[in-house]
Coordinates of C-alpha atoms and ligand atoms in Angstrom, one line a residue:
M13 CA -1.1 24.9 1.8
K14 CA -2.1 22.4 4.4
K15 CA 1.0 21.0 6.2
N16 CA -0.5 18.7 8.9
F17 CA -2.5 15.6 8.1
S18 CA -4.1 13.2 10.4
I19 CA -4.2 9.7 9.1
A20 CA -6.1 6.7 10.4
V21 CA -4.1 3.5 9.9
L22 CA -5.8 0.1 9.7
P23 CA -2.9 -2.3 9.4
G24 CA -5.4 -5.3 9.4
D25 CA -4.4 -8.9 9.1
G26 CA -1.6 -11.1 7.9
T27 CA 1.2 -9.2 6.2
G28 CA -0.9 -6.0 6.3
P29 CA 1.0 -4.5 9.3
E30 CA 4.4 -5.2 7.7
V31 CA 3.6 -3.5 4.5
V32 CA 1.8 -0.6 6.2
A33 CA 4.9 0.0 8.3
E34 CA 7.0 0.5 5.2
G35 CA 4.4 2.9 3.7
I36 CA 4.5 5.0 6.9
K37 CA 8.3 4.9 6.8
V38 CA 8.3 6.4 3.3
L39 CA 5.6 9.0 4.2
E40 CA 7.6 10.1 7.1
A41 CA 10.7 10.5 5.0
V42 CA 9.0 12.6 2.3
G43 CA 7.1 14.5 5.0
A44 CA 10.4 15.5 6.7
K45 CA 11.9 16.5 3.4
D46 CA 8.9 18.6 2.2
G47 CA 7.9 20.1 5.6
V48 CA 4.7 18.1 6.0
K49 CA 3.6 16.4 9.2
F50 CA 1.6 13.2 9.3
D51 CA -0.1 12.1 12.5
F52 CA -0.9 8.4 12.4
H53 CA -3.6 6.8 14.6
T54 CA -3.7 3.0 14.5
Y55 CA -6.9 0.9 14.8
D56 CA -6.8 -2.8 15.3
F57 CA -9.8 -3.7 13.0
G58 CA -9.4 -7.1 11.4
G59 CA -9.5 -10.8 12.0
E60 CA -7.6 -11.0 15.2
R61 CA -9.8 -8.4 16.9
Y62 CA -12.9 -10.2 15.6
L63 CA -11.8 -13.6 17.0
R64 CA -10.9 -12.0 20.3
T65 CA -14.0 -9.8 20.8
G66 CA -16.7 -11.2 18.4
E67 CA -17.1 -7.7 17.0
V68 CA -16.2 -7.1 13.4
L69 CA -16.3 -3.3 13.5
P70 CA -17.4 -1.0 16.3
E71 CA -20.8 0.7 15.7
T72 CA -19.1 4.1 15.8
A73 CA -16.1 3.3 13.6
S74 CA -17.1 5.2 10.5
E75 CA -18.2 8.3 12.4
E76 CA -14.8 8.2 14.1
L77 CA -12.9 7.7 10.9
K78 CA -14.7 10.7 9.3
K79 CA -12.4 12.9 11.6
Y80 CA -9.3 12.0 9.6
D81 CA -7.9 13.4 6.4
A82 CA -7.5 9.9 5.0
I83 CA -7.4 6.2 5.9
F84 CA -4.4 3.9 5.2
L85 CA -5.5 0.2 5.1
G86 CA -3.2 -2.8 5.1
A87 CA -5.2 -5.9 4.3
I88 CA -8.3 -7.6 5.6
G89 CA -8.6 -11.4 5.6
H90 CA -7.9 -14.0 8.2
P91 CA -7.5 -17.8 7.6
D92 CA -9.6 -18.6 10.7
V93 CA -12.5 -16.4 9.8
K94 CA -15.2 -17.5 7.3
P95 CA -14.7 -15.8 4.0
G96 CA -17.0 -12.8 3.6
V97 CA -17.3 -11.8 7.3
L98 CA -14.4 -9.4 7.4
E99 CA -14.7 -8.3 3.7
K100 CA -18.3 -7.4 4.2
G101 CA -18.1 -6.3 7.8
I102 CA -15.0 -4.0 7.5
L103 CA -14.0 -3.2 3.9
L104 CA -17.4 -3.0 2.2
R105 CA -19.0 -1.4 5.2
L106 CA -16.5 1.4 5.3
R107 CA -16.7 1.9 1.6
F108 CA -20.5 2.3 1.9
E109 CA -20.7 4.2 5.2
L110 CA -18.0 6.6 4.1
D111 CA -19.7 6.8 0.7
Q112 CA -16.4 6.2 -1.1
Y113 CA -18.1 5.9 -4.4
I114 CA -15.0 5.7 -6.5
N115 CA -12.5 2.9 -6.6
L116 CA -9.5 4.1 -8.4
R117 CA -7.0 1.5 -9.7
P118 CA -4.0 2.7 -11.8
V119 CA -2.7 -0.1 -14.0
K120 CA 0.9 0.9 -14.8
L121 CA 3.8 -1.2 -15.8
Y122 CA 6.9 0.1 -14.2
P123 CA 10.3 -0.3 -15.8
G124 CA 12.1 -3.5 -14.8
V125 CA 8.8 -5.2 -13.9
E126 CA 7.9 -8.4 -15.7
T127 CA 4.5 -8.5 -17.4
P128 CA 3.0 -11.8 -18.6
L129 CA 2.1 -9.9 -21.8
K130 CA 4.7 -10.7 -24.5
D131 CA 6.3 -7.7 -26.1
K132 CA 4.5 -5.1 -24.0
K133 CA 6.5 -2.3 -22.5
P134 CA 5.9 0.3 -19.8
E135 CA 4.6 2.8 -22.5
D136 CA 2.0 0.2 -23.5
I137 CA 0.5 -0.5 -20.1
D138 CA -0.5 2.7 -18.5
F139 CA -4.2 3.3 -17.8
V140 CA -6.5 3.9 -14.9
V141 CA -9.7 2.1 -14.0
V142 CA -12.5 4.1 -12.3
R143 CA -14.8 1.6 -10.7
E144 CA -18.1 2.6 -9.2
N145 CA -17.7 1.5 -5.5
T146 CA -21.1 1.7 -3.7
E147 CA -23.8 0.2 -6.0
G148 CA -24.3 -2.5 -8.5
L149 CA -24.2 -6.1 -7.3
Y150 CA -22.4 -5.0 -4.1
T151 CA -25.3 -3.5 -2.3
G152 CA -26.5 -6.7 -0.8
A153 CA -29.9 -6.4 -2.4
G154 CA -31.7 -9.7 -2.9
G155 CA -32.4 -12.7 -0.8
F156 CA -33.3 -16.4 -0.6
L157 CA -36.7 -18.1 -1.0
R158 CA -37.2 -21.6 0.3
K159 CA -33.5 -21.7 1.3
G160 CA -32.1 -25.2 1.6
T161 CA -34.9 -26.9 -0.3
P162 CA -34.8 -28.3 -3.8
Y163 CA -37.0 -25.3 -4.7
E164 CA -34.6 -22.7 -3.5
V165 CA -34.4 -19.4 -5.2
A166 CA -31.5 -17.0 -4.8
V167 CA -31.8 -13.4 -6.1
Q168 CA -28.8 -11.0 -6.2
E169 CA -29.8 -7.7 -7.6
S170 CA -27.7 -5.0 -9.3
I171 CA -28.8 -1.6 -8.1
N172 CA -27.8 1.3 -10.3
T173 CA -29.1 4.8 -9.5
R174 CA -29.0 7.7 -11.9
M175 CA -27.3 9.8 -9.2
G176 CA -24.7 7.1 -8.4
V177 CA -23.9 6.4 -12.0
E178 CA -23.7 10.1 -12.9
R179 CA -21.4 11.1 -10.1
C180 CA -19.1 8.2 -11.0
L181 CA -19.0 9.1 -14.7
R182 CA -18.4 12.8 -13.9
Y183 CA -15.5 11.9 -11.7
A184 CA -14.1 9.7 -14.5
F185 CA -14.4 12.5 -17.1
K186 CA -12.7 15.0 -14.7
Y187 CA -10.0 12.5 -13.8
C188 CA -9.3 11.9 -17.5
E189 CA -9.1 15.6 -18.1
K190 CA -6.7 16.1 -15.3
R191 CA -4.6 13.1 -16.3
N192 CA -4.2 14.8 -19.6
R193 CA -2.7 11.8 -21.5
D194 CA -4.8 10.5 -24.4
K195 CA -7.9 12.3 -23.1
K196 CA -10.0 9.2 -23.9
L197 CA -12.6 7.7 -21.6
T198 CA -13.8 4.2 -22.3
L199 CA -17.1 3.0 -20.8
C200 CA -16.9 -0.7 -20.0
G201 CA -20.3 -2.3 -19.8
K202 CA -22.5 -5.0 -21.3
T203 CA -25.2 -3.1 -23.2
N204 CA -26.0 -6.1 -25.4
V205 CA -27.3 -8.2 -22.4
L206 CA -27.7 -6.0 -19.4
T207 CA -30.2 -3.8 -21.3
F208 CA -31.5 -1.9 -18.3
A209 CA -28.5 -1.1 -16.1
F210 CA -26.1 -0.4 -18.9
D211 CA -28.7 1.4 -21.0
M212 CA -28.8 3.9 -18.1
W213 CA -25.0 3.9 -17.9
E214 CA -24.6 4.5 -21.6
R215 CA -27.2 7.3 -21.8
T216 CA -25.7 9.0 -18.8
F217 CA -22.2 8.6 -20.2
Y218 CA -23.0 10.5 -23.4
E219 CA -25.0 13.1 -21.5
V220 CA -22.2 13.8 -19.1
A221 CA -19.7 13.7 -22.1
K222 CA -21.3 16.9 -23.4
E223 CA -19.8 18.8 -20.4
F224 CA -16.3 17.5 -21.5
P225 CA -15.9 18.3 -25.2
G226 CA -12.1 17.8 -24.9
I227 CA -12.5 14.1 -23.9
K228 CA -12.9 11.4 -26.5
T229 CA -15.5 8.8 -25.6
D230 CA -15.3 5.1 -26.3
Y231 CA -17.3 2.0 -25.4
A232 CA -16.3 -1.6 -24.9
H233 CA -18.2 -4.6 -23.6
V234 CA -16.7 -6.1 -20.5
D235 CA -15.7 -9.3 -22.2
A236 CA -14.0 -7.4 -25.0
T237 CA -12.4 -5.1 -22.5
C238 CA -10.7 -8.3 -21.0
M239 CA -9.5 -9.2 -24.5
W240 CA -8.1 -5.8 -25.3
M241 CA -6.4 -5.5 -21.9
V242 CA -4.4 -8.5 -22.9
K243 CA -4.0 -7.9 -26.6
N244 CA -3.8 -4.1 -26.9
P245 CA -3.6 -2.5 -23.4
E246 CA -2.1 0.7 -25.0
W247 CA -5.7 1.5 -26.3
F248 CA -6.8 2.4 -22.8
D249 CA -6.3 5.7 -21.1
V250 CA -9.2 5.9 -18.5
V251 CA -11.8 3.1 -18.2
V252 CA -15.0 3.6 -16.2
T253 CA -17.2 0.8 -15.2
D254 CA -19.6 -0.6 -12.6
N255 CA -18.7 -2.2 -9.3
M256 CA -18.6 -5.9 -10.3
F257 CA -17.0 -5.5 -13.7
G258 CA -14.5 -3.1 -12.1
D259 CA -13.6 -5.7 -9.5
I260 CA -12.9 -8.3 -12.2
I261 CA -11.0 -6.2 -14.7
T262 CA -8.8 -4.6 -12.0
D263 CA -7.5 -8.0 -11.0
L264 CA -6.6 -8.6 -14.6
G265 CA -5.1 -5.2 -14.6
A266 CA -3.0 -6.0 -11.5
M267 CA -1.6 -9.1 -13.3
I268 CA -0.6 -7.3 -16.4
Q269 CA 1.2 -4.6 -14.4
G270 CA 3.3 -7.2 -12.6
G271 CA 1.0 -8.7 -9.9
M272 CA -0.3 -8.1 -6.5
G273 CA 3.1 -6.9 -5.2
I274 CA 2.7 -3.7 -7.0
A275 CA -1.0 -3.0 -7.4
A276 CA -2.6 -0.2 -5.3
G277 CA -6.0 1.3 -5.1
G278 CA -8.0 4.1 -3.6
N279 CA -11.6 4.1 -2.3
I280 CA -12.4 7.7 -2.8
N281 CA -15.1 10.0 -1.6
P282 CA -14.1 13.2 -3.4
E283 CA -16.2 15.2 -0.9
G284 CA -15.2 13.2 2.2
V285 CA -12.7 10.7 3.6
S286 CA -10.9 8.3 1.3
M287 CA -9.2 5.0 2.0
F288 CA -6.1 3.7 0.3
E289 CA -4.9 0.1 0.2
P290 CA -2.6 -2.4 -1.5
I291 CA -5.0 -4.7 -3.3
G292 CA -3.2 -7.9 -2.8
G293 CA -4.8 -9.3 0.4
S294 CA -3.3 -10.4 3.7
A295 CA -1.1 -13.2 2.3
P296 CA -1.1 -15.0 5.7
K297 CA 1.5 -17.5 4.8
Y298 CA 4.2 -14.8 4.6
T299 CA 3.2 -13.2 7.9
G300 CA 6.1 -12.1 10.1
K301 CA 8.8 -13.3 7.7
N302 CA 9.9 -9.9 6.4
I303 CA 9.7 -11.1 2.8
I304 CA 6.4 -9.6 1.5
N305 CA 6.7 -6.9 -1.1
P306 CA 5.7 -3.5 0.4
L307 CA 5.7 -1.6 -2.9
A308 CA 1.9 -1.9 -3.4
A309 CA 1.4 -0.4 0.1
I310 CA 3.9 2.3 -0.6
S311 CA 2.1 3.1 -3.9
A312 CA -1.2 3.2 -2.0
A313 CA 0.5 5.8 0.4
Q314 CA 1.6 7.7 -2.7
M315 CA -2.0 7.8 -4.1
M316 CA -3.2 8.9 -0.6
I317 CA -1.0 11.9 -0.4
E318 CA -1.6 12.8 -4.1
T319 CA -5.3 12.8 -3.3
L320 CA -4.6 15.0 -0.3
G321 CA -3.0 17.5 -2.7
L322 CA 0.7 16.7 -1.9
E323 CA 1.5 16.1 -5.6
A324 CA 5.2 16.9 -5.4
S325 CA 5.7 14.6 -2.4
A326 CA 3.7 11.9 -4.2
A327 CA 5.9 12.3 -7.3
R328 CA 9.0 11.7 -5.2
I329 CA 7.6 8.4 -4.0
E330 CA 6.7 7.3 -7.5
K331 CA 10.2 8.2 -8.7
A332 CA 11.7 6.0 -5.9
V333 CA 9.4 3.1 -6.6
V334 CA 10.4 3.2 -10.3
A335 CA 14.1 3.3 -9.2
A336 CA 13.5 0.3 -7.0
T337 CA 11.8 -1.8 -9.7
S338 CA 14.2 -0.8 -12.5
K339 CA 17.5 -1.0 -10.6
H340 CA 17.2 -2.8 -7.3
L341 CA 14.6 -5.5 -7.0
K342 CA 15.3 -8.9 -8.5
S343 CA 11.6 -9.7 -8.7
L344 CA 8.3 -8.5 -7.2
A345 CA 7.4 -11.8 -5.7
A346 CA 7.5 -12.4 -1.9
G347 CA 10.8 -13.9 -0.9
K348 CA 12.4 -13.3 -4.3
M349 CA 13.0 -9.6 -4.2
G350 CA 16.7 -10.0 -3.3
M351 CA 15.8 -7.8 -0.3
S352 CA 13.6 -7.9 2.8
T353 CA 10.4 -6.0 3.2
S354 CA 12.0 -3.5 5.5
E355 CA 15.0 -3.1 3.2
V356 CA 12.7 -2.2 0.3
G357 CA 11.0 0.4 2.5
D358 CA 14.5 1.8 3.5
L359 CA 15.5 1.9 -0.1
V360 CA 12.4 3.7 -1.3
A361 CA 12.5 6.1 1.6
R362 CA 16.1 7.0 0.8
I363 CA 15.7 7.5 -2.9
A364 CA 12.5 9.5 -2.5
V365 CA 14.3 12.3 -0.6
E366 CA 17.4 12.3 -2.8
Ligands
IPM26 C1 -11.4 -5.5 -4.0 C2 -11.6 -6.8 -3.3 C3 -13.0 -6.7 -2.6 C4 -14.0 -6.4 -3.6 C5 -13.3 -7.9 -1.7 C6 -12.2 -8.2 -0.7 C7 -14.6 -7.7 -1.0 O1 -11.6 -7.9 -4.1 O2 -11.1 -4.5 -3.4 O3 -11.3 -5.6 -5.3 O4 -14.6 -7.3 -4.2 O5 -14.3 -5.2 -3.9
MN27 MN1 -11.2 -7.4 -6.2

């Protein structure tokens, strides 16, 4: 088994560097315990670098990042940079150029974590969203006509390719099989209105399903999915959906699992280099205060090494995160954990190797 991994680290903006440092601390602890070595190479991509140099991302960035086993990202977003510049120029560009066609978002309520859903317990909130990550409304297809005039037209097109949809669906079926829980895959769409795009999604879904006779198939419109996620989250096992719907329902998912302090995601190219991130953003107002919750970044690190095949080491991290939420942290909110950012990292690193 591979024992040496080289990881590109993009700490990014705001509190990104603080949470990434705790993720690295935990990885080094489990690595030492399990005889695995991680080499970390840091890149300064983000708002500060952009303001200093005027360049969002060097031309060669994605070629260079392809050399690594994985990418660990903190957060992108700077209060002095116009919204969209860094998101499009760094995060979306890397997702596209590295063809990370899956966005994997586990929605799991850990013991001790407060959910806004009344009477729902950890056993009720445990599903995974597989979001298509390189197509749909995110391709930038479209444009303006007569911009700035009263006759302005703005078109934003959703691009769905058979190949893109099929590879995403096949990944979701395989993931559901491997997860081996309810063995149920729900397609989340809008077949009643988006009668072209989701017609293709739906046809492809049932075709690919034939390759996976052990997996039950289910369908829900995206609006109904939102309703069920609040009312009966226990109905979901794995949910697969397009880029835009996936973006929206995974923020809802993050909230029912306890908020941005805990939600992690992976941008996955199963045949290439994948990138893992806490999904909460750069939280600039907490920067440098040592009060931000690093658990989402630690969980992103866990997903990263799980994807690299280090399943036992990943399980150690999860066990330690569960111990932290159930026994040690007062709350997941920044400044209210009853511990500092670095103390949470120390705690998880210690429990993970016990
Ligand atoms: C996410 C984020 C991004 C997205 C933004 C920052 C471009 O919200 O990862 O879900 O919309 O995909
Ligand atoms: Mn989002």
